[in-house]
Coordinates of C-alpha atoms and ligand atoms in Angstrom, one line a residue:
X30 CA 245.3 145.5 30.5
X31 CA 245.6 141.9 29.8
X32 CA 241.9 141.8 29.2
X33 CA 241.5 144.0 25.9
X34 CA 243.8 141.7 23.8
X35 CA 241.7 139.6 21.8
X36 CA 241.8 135.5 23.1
X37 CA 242.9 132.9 21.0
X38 CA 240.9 130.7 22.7
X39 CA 237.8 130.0 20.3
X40 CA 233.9 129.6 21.4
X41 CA 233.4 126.3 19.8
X42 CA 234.5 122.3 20.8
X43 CA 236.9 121.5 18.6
X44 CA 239.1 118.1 18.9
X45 CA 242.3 118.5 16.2
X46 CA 244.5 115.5 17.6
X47 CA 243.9 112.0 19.5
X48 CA 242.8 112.7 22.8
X49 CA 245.4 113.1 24.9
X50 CA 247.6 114.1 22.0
X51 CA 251.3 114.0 21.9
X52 CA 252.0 116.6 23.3
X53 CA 249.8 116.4 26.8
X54 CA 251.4 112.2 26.8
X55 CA 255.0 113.7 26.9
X56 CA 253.7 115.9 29.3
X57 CA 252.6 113.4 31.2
X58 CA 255.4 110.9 31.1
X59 CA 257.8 114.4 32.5
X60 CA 255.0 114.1 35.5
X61 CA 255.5 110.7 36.3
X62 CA 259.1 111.4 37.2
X63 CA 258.0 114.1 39.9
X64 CA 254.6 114.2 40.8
X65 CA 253.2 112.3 43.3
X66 CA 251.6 108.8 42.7
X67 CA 248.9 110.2 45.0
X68 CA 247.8 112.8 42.8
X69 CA 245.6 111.5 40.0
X70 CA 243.8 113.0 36.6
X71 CA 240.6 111.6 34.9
X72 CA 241.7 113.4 32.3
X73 CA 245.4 114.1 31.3
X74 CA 245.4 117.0 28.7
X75 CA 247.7 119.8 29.8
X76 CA 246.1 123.2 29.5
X77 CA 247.3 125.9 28.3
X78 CA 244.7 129.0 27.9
X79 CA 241.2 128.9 28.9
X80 CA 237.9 131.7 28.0
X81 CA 234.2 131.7 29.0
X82 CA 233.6 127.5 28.9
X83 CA 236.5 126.6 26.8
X84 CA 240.3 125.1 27.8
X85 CA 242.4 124.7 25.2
X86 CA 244.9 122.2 26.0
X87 CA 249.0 122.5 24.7
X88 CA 247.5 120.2 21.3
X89 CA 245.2 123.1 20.5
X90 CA 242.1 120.7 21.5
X91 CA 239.3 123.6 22.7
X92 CA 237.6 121.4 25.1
X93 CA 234.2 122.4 26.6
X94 CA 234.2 123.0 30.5
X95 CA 231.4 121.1 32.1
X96 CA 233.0 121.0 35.5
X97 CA 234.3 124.4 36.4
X98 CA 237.4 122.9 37.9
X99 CA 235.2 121.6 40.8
X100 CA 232.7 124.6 40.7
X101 CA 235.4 126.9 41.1
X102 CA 235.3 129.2 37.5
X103 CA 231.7 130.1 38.0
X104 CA 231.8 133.1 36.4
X105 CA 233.8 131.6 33.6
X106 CA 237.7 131.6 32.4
X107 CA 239.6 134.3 32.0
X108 CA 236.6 136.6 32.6
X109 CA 237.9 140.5 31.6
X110 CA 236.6 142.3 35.2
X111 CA 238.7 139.2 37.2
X112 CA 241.9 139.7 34.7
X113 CA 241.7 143.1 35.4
X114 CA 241.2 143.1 39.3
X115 CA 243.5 140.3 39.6
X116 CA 246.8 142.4 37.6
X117 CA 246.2 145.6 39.5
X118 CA 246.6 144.0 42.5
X119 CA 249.7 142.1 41.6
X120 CA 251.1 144.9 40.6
X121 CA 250.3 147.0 43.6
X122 CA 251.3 144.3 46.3
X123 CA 250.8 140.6 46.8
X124 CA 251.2 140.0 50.4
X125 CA 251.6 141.3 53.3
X126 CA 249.8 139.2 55.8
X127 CA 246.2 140.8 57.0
X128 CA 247.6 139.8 60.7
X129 CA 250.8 141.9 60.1
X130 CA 249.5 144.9 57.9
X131 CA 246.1 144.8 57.3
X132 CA 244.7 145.9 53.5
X133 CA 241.0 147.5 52.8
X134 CA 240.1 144.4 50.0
X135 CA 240.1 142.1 53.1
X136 CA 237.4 144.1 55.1
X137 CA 235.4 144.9 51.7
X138 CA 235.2 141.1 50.9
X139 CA 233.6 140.7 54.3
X140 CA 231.6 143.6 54.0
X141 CA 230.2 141.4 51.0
X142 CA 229.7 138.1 52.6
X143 CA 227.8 139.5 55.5
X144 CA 225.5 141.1 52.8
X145 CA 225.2 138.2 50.6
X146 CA 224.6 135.2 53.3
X147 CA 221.6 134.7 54.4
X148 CA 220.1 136.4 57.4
X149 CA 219.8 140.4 58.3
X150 CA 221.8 139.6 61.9
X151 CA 225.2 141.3 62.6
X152 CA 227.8 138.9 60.8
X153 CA 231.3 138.8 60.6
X154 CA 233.8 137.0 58.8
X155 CA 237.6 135.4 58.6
X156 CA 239.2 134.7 55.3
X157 CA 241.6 131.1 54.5
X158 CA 242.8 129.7 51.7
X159 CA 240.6 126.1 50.8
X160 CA 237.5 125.1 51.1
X161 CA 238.8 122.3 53.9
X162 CA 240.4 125.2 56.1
X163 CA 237.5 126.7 56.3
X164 CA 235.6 124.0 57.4
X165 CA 238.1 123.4 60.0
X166 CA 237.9 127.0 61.6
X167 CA 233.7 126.6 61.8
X168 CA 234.1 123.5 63.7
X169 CA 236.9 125.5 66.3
X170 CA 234.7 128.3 66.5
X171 CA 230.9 126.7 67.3
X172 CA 232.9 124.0 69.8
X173 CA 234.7 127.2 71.7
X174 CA 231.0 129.2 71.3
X175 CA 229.4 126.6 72.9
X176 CA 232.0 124.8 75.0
X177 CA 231.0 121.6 73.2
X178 CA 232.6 118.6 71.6
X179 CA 230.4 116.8 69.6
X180 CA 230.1 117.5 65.7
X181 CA 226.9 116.0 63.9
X182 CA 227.9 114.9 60.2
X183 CA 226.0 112.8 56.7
X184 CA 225.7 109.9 55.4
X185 CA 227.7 110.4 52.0
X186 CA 229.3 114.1 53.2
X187 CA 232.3 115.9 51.8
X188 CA 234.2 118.3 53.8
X189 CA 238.0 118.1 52.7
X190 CA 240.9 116.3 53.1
X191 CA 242.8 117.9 55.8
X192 CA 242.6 115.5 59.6
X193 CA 240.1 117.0 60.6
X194 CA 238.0 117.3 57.9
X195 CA 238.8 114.0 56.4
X196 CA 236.9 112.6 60.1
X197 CA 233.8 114.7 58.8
X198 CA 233.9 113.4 55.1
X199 CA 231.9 109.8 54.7
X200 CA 233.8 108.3 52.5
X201 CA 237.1 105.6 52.8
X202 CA 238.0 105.4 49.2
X203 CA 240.4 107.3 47.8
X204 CA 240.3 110.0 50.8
X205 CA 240.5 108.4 54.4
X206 CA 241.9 105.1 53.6
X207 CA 244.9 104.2 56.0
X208 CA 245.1 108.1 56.8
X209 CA 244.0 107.8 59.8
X210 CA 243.6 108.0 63.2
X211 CA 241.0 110.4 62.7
X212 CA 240.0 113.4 64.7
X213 CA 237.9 112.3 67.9
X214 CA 233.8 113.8 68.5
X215 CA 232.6 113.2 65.4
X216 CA 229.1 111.5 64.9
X217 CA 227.5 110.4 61.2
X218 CA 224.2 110.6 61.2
X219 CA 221.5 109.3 58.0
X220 CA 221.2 112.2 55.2
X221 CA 218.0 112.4 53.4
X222 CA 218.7 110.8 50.0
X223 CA 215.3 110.9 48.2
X224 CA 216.1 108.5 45.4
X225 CA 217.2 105.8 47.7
X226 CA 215.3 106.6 51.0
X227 CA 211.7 107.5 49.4
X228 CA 211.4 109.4 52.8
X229 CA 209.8 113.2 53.0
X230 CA 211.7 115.7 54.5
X231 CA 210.5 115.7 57.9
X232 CA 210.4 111.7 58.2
X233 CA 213.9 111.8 57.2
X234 CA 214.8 114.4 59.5
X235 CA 212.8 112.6 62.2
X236 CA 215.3 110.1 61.7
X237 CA 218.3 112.2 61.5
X238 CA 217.4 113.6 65.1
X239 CA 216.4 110.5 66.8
X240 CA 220.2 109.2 66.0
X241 CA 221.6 112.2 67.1
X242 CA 219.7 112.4 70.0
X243 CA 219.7 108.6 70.9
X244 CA 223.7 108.6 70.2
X245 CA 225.0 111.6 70.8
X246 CA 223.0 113.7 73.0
X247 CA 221.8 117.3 72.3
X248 CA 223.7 118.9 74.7
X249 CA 226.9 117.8 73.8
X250 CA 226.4 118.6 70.0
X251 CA 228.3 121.6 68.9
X252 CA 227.6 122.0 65.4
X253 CA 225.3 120.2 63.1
X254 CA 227.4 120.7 59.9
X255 CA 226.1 120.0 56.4
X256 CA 226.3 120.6 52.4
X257 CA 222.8 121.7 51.6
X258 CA 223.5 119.8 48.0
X259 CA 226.1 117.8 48.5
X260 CA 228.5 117.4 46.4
X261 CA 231.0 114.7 45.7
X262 CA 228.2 112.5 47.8
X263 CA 226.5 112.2 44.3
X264 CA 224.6 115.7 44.4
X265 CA 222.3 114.5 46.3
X266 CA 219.2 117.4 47.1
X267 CA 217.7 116.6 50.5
X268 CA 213.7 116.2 50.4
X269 CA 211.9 119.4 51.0
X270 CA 211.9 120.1 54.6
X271 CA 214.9 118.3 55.7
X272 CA 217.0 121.3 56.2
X273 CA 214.6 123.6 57.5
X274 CA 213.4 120.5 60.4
X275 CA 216.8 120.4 61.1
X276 CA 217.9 124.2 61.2
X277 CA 214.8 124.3 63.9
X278 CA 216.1 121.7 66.1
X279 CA 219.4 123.1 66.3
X280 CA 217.8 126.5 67.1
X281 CA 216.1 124.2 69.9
X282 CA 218.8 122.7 71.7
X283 CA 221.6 125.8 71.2
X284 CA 223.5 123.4 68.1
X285 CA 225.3 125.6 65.8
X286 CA 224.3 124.9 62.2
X287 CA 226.9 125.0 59.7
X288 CA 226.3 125.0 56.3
X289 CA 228.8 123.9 53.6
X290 CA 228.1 126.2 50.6
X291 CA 231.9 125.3 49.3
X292 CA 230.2 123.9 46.4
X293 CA 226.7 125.1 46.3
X294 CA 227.8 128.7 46.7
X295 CA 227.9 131.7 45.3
X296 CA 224.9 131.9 42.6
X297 CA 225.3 128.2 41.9
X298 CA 222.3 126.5 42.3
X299 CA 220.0 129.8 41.2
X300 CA 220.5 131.3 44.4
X301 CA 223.2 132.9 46.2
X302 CA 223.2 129.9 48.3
X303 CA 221.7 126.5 48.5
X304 CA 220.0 127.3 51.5
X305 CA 217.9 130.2 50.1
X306 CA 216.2 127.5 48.3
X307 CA 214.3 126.5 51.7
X308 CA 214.9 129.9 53.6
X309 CA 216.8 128.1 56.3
X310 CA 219.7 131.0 57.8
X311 CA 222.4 128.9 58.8
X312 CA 224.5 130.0 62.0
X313 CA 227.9 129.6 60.4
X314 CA 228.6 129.1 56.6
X315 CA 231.7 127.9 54.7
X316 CA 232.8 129.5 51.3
X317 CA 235.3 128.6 48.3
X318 CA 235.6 127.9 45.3
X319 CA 233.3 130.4 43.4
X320 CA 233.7 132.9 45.6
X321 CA 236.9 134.1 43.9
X322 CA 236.2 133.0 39.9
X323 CA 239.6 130.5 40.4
X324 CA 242.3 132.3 42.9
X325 CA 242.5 130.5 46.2
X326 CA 240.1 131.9 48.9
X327 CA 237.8 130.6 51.2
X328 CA 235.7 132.3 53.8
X329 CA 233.6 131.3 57.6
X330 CA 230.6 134.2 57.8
X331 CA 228.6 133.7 60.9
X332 CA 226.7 135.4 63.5
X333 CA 228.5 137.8 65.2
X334 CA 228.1 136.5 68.7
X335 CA 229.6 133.3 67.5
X336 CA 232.2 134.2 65.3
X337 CA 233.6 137.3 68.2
X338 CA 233.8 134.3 71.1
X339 CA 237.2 134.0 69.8
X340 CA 239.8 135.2 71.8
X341 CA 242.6 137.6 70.2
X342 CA 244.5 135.7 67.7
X343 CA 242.8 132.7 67.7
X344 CA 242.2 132.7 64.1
X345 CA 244.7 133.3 61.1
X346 CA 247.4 132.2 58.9
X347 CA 249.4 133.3 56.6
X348 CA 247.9 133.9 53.4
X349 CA 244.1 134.0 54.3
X350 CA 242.2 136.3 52.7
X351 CA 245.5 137.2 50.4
X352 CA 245.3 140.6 48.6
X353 CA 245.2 139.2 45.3
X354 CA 242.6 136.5 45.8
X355 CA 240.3 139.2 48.0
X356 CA 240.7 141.3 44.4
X357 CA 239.5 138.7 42.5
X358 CA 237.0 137.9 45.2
X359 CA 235.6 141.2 44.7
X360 CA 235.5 141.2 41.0
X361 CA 234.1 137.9 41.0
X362 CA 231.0 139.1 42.9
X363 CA 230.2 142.2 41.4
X364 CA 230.3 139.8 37.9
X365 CA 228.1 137.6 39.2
X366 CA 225.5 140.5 40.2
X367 CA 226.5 142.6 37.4
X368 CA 225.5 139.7 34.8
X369 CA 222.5 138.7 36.7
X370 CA 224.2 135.2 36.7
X371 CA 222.0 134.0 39.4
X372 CA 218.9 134.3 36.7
X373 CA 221.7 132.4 34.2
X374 CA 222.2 129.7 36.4
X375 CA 218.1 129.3 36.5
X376 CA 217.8 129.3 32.6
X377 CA 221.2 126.5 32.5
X378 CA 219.2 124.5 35.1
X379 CA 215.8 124.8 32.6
X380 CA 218.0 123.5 29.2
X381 CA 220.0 120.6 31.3
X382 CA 216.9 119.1 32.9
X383 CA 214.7 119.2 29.9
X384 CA 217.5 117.2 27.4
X385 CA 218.2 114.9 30.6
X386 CA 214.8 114.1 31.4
X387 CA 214.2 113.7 27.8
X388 CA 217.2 111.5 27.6
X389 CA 216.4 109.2 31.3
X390 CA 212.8 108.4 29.2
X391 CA 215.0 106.7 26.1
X392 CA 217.7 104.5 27.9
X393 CA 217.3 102.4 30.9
X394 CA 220.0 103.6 33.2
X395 CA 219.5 107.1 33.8
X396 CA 217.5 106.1 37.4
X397 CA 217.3 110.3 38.7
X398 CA 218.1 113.4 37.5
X399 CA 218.3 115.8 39.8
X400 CA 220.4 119.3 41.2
X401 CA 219.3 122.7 41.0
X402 CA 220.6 125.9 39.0
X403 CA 223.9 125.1 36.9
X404 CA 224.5 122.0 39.8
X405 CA 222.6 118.8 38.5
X406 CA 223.4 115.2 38.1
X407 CA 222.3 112.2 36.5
X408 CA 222.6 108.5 38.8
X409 CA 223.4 105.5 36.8
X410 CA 221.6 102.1 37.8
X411 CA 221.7 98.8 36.4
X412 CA 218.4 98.7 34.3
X413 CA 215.1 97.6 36.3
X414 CA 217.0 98.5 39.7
X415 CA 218.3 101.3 41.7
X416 CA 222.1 99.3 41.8
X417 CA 224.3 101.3 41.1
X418 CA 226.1 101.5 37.8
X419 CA 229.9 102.9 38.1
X420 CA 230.9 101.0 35.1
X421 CA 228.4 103.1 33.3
X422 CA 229.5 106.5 34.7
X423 CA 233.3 105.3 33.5
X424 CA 232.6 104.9 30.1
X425 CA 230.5 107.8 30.0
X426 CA 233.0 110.2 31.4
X427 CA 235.6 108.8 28.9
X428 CA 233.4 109.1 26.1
X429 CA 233.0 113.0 26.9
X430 CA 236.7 113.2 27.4
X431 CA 237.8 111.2 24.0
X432 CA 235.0 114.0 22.4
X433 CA 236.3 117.2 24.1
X434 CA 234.3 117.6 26.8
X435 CA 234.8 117.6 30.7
X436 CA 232.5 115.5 33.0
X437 CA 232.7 115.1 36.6
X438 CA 232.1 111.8 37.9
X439 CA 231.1 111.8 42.1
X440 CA 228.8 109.6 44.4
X441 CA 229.5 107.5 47.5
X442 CA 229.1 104.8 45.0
X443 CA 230.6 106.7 41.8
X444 CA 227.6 106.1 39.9
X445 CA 226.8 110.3 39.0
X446 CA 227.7 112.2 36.4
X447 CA 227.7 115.9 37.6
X448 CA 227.7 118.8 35.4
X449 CA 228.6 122.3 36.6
X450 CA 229.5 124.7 33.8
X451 CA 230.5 128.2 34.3
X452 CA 227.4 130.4 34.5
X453 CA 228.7 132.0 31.4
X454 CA 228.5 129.1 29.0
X455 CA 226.2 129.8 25.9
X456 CA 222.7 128.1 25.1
X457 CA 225.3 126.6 21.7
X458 CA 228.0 125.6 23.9
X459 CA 225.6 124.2 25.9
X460 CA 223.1 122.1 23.9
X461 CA 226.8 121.0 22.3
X462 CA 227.7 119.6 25.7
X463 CA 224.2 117.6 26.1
X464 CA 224.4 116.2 22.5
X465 CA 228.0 114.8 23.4
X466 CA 226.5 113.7 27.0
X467 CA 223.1 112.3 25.1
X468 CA 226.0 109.8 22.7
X469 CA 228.0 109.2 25.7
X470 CA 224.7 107.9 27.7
X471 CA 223.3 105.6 24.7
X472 CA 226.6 104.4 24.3
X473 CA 227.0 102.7 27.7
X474 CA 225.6 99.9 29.2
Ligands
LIG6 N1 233.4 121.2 51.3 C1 231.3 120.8 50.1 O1 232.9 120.3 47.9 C2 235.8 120.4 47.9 C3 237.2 118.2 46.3 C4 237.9 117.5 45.3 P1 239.1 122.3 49.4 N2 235.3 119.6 46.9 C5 236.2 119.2 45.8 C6 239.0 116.5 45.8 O2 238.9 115.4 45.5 O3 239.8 117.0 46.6 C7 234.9 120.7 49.1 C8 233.5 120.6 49.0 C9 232.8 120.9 50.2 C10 234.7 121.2 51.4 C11 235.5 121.0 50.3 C12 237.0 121.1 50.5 O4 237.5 122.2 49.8 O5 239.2 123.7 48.8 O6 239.3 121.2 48.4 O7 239.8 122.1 50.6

């Protein structure tokens, strides 16, 4: 097996060339010829081998992995239990389409999801292939479950890039912006942004309801659908309350509530999901991303009453739920529970927060830290204000990048750094990372 031969990919940061280095620029220049202008990279080293929170890129630069690939490698590169899962299955069979010939990895997987989500009601499940698929199949399934139109979204959302889902995310720049026309029913509604807002939970979801109610109406709502953290909105964690007022009021008026989980999933945030955090059992939620430790695979678990509306056929494709990604899938969460990397993403969310707080108290544009688990992020103001300061999360990001490190900018405004290393990362790598971060901070103005 591919797993017992010993990487070459070290433990440790280690920059040997200019960053990018020749190698990763010739790359680059062979790109420009056939990649789309549309497609962009914060940070053009090519990789070519990756282990536990290191890339190494084709200039033998180890570079250390703060951003999972988007919260996708949770449980790490090249993680021996995926390898393994992942080559068995490739060489058994790689496709044969569940709706042709079905496969028992397929049914396992959702076996798993309707233990894992949250709530003891019957559950079932359908498999796609990105997050943004299966956002789109929530919204058809609560609109025919309810024989409603209207979707309620946030202030500063993310849901994908696809039509529909490009209506539900909030933001014009780069994503929407002469895309359109947009898919029809869809309502924004204010998002509780502590930092900014100062409101509690309930006042903020007071709001939230009086807009949708005002607006839209209750009964023509479908689906209130929202990221319990969300994510490329600037990791913004709604005050305590807001979900669970929410939740209620959909319960109330026969709304389906969606949760997003595509980034917040899958032992994340300290929990399994996001929502634990507040006890709030979503109707319908929407997978990705660390569900199958980097293979493509996303997943829509919801209760069963919902989710079997659907008439015969309704719901498919061609490669959802593909054998090799359910494998992976698989593997992926019995690492997660074999590791106990729900309690790892607790003690990564203890080391970030002290050295950022610690940091916010000794420069004067850190304005909020915040996140939970191994998903937090730091806003950048101009000092004395909350303004937002993208300039500063540019420099900072390039700073990282020019040291070896990955760093995730997001935020309606682009003003957060976001850091979400693999649950595997050591305390070394680690405190490594928030040194690099700490020079990068004091460093910009
Ligand atoms: N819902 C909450 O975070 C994907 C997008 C990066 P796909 N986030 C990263 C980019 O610029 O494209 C995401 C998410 C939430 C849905 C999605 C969409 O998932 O797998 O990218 O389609």
């Amino acid at each position: 097996m591919v797993s017992s031969i010993e990487s070459a990919v070290g433990t440790e940061r280690k920059v040997v060339t200019e960053i990018p280095g020749p190698k990763s620029r010739a790359l680059h220049e062979r790109r420009k010829a056939v990649v789309s202008a549309g497609l962009t990279n914060g940070f053009p080293v090519y990789i070519e081998r990756a282990d536990g929170a290191i890339v190494r890129d084709v200039d033998g630069n180890q570079i250390l992995d703060l951003g999972s690939g988007i919260a996708v490698t949770t449980v790490g590169h090249a993680v021996p239990e995926v390898i393994d899962a992942v080559s068995a299955q490739v060489a058994a069979f790689t496709h044969t389409c569940f709706m042709v010939t079905p496969y028992e990895s397929y049914v396992a997987v959702c076996e798993e999801l309707a233990a894992l989500t949250p709530g003891t009601h019957e559950k079932t499940s359908a498999l796609f292939n990105s997050g943004s698929e299966a956002v789109e199949n929530a919204v058809k399934i609560a609109r025919l479950a309810t024989g409603r139109q209207a979707i309620i979204v946030f202030d500063h959302a993310y849901h994908g890039r696809t039509n529909l889902t490009m209506a539900l995310t909030a933001k014009n720049m780069p994503y929407k912006d002469h895309f359109g026309p947009f898919a029809p029913e869809i309502y924004r509604v204010s998002m509780s942004y502590p930092f900014l807002d100062g409101l509690s939970g309930a006042e903020a979801a007071e709001r939230a309801i009086k807009e949708i109610e005002v607006q839209v109406g209750a009964s023509n709502v479908a689906a209130l659908l929202i990221e319990p953290i969300q994510g490329e909105g600037g990791f913004i964690v709604p005050a305590e309350g807001f979900l669970p007022a929410l939740s209620e009021w959909t319960t109330k008026n026969g709304v389906v509530f969606i949760a997003d989980e595509i980034q917040s999933g899958f032992c994340r945030t300290g929990d399994w999901f996001a929502v634990n955090h507040e006890n709030v059992i979503p109707d319908i939620v929407t997978m990705a991303k660390g569900l199958a430790g980097g293979m493509p695979l996303a997943a829509v678990t919801g209760r069963a009453e919902l989710m079997n509306k659907v008439h015969e056929g309704g719901l498919g494709g061609t490669y959802g739920g593909n054998p090799v990604a359910a494998a992976a899938a698989l593997a992926t969460i019995n690492t997660l529970r074999d590791r106990n990397l729900v309690a790892r993403a607790r003690e990564i969310e203890a080391i970030i927060m002290k050295g950022l707080r610690t940091l916010q108290q000794d420069v004067a544009i850190i304005g909020d830290v915040r996140g939970r688990g191994a998903m937090i992020a730091f806003e950048l103001v101009e000092p004395g204000t909350k303004n937002p300061n993208a300039a500063a999360a540019k420099s900072i990001v390039s700073y990282c990048n020019q040291n070896g490190v990955i760093a995730l900018a997001c935020g309606t405004y682009g003003n957060v750094i976001r850091l979400l290393p693999p649950l595997v990362i050591t305390d070394d790598q680690l405190l490594d990372g928030l040194n690099v971060l700490a020079s990068a901070v004091r460093q910009a103005r």
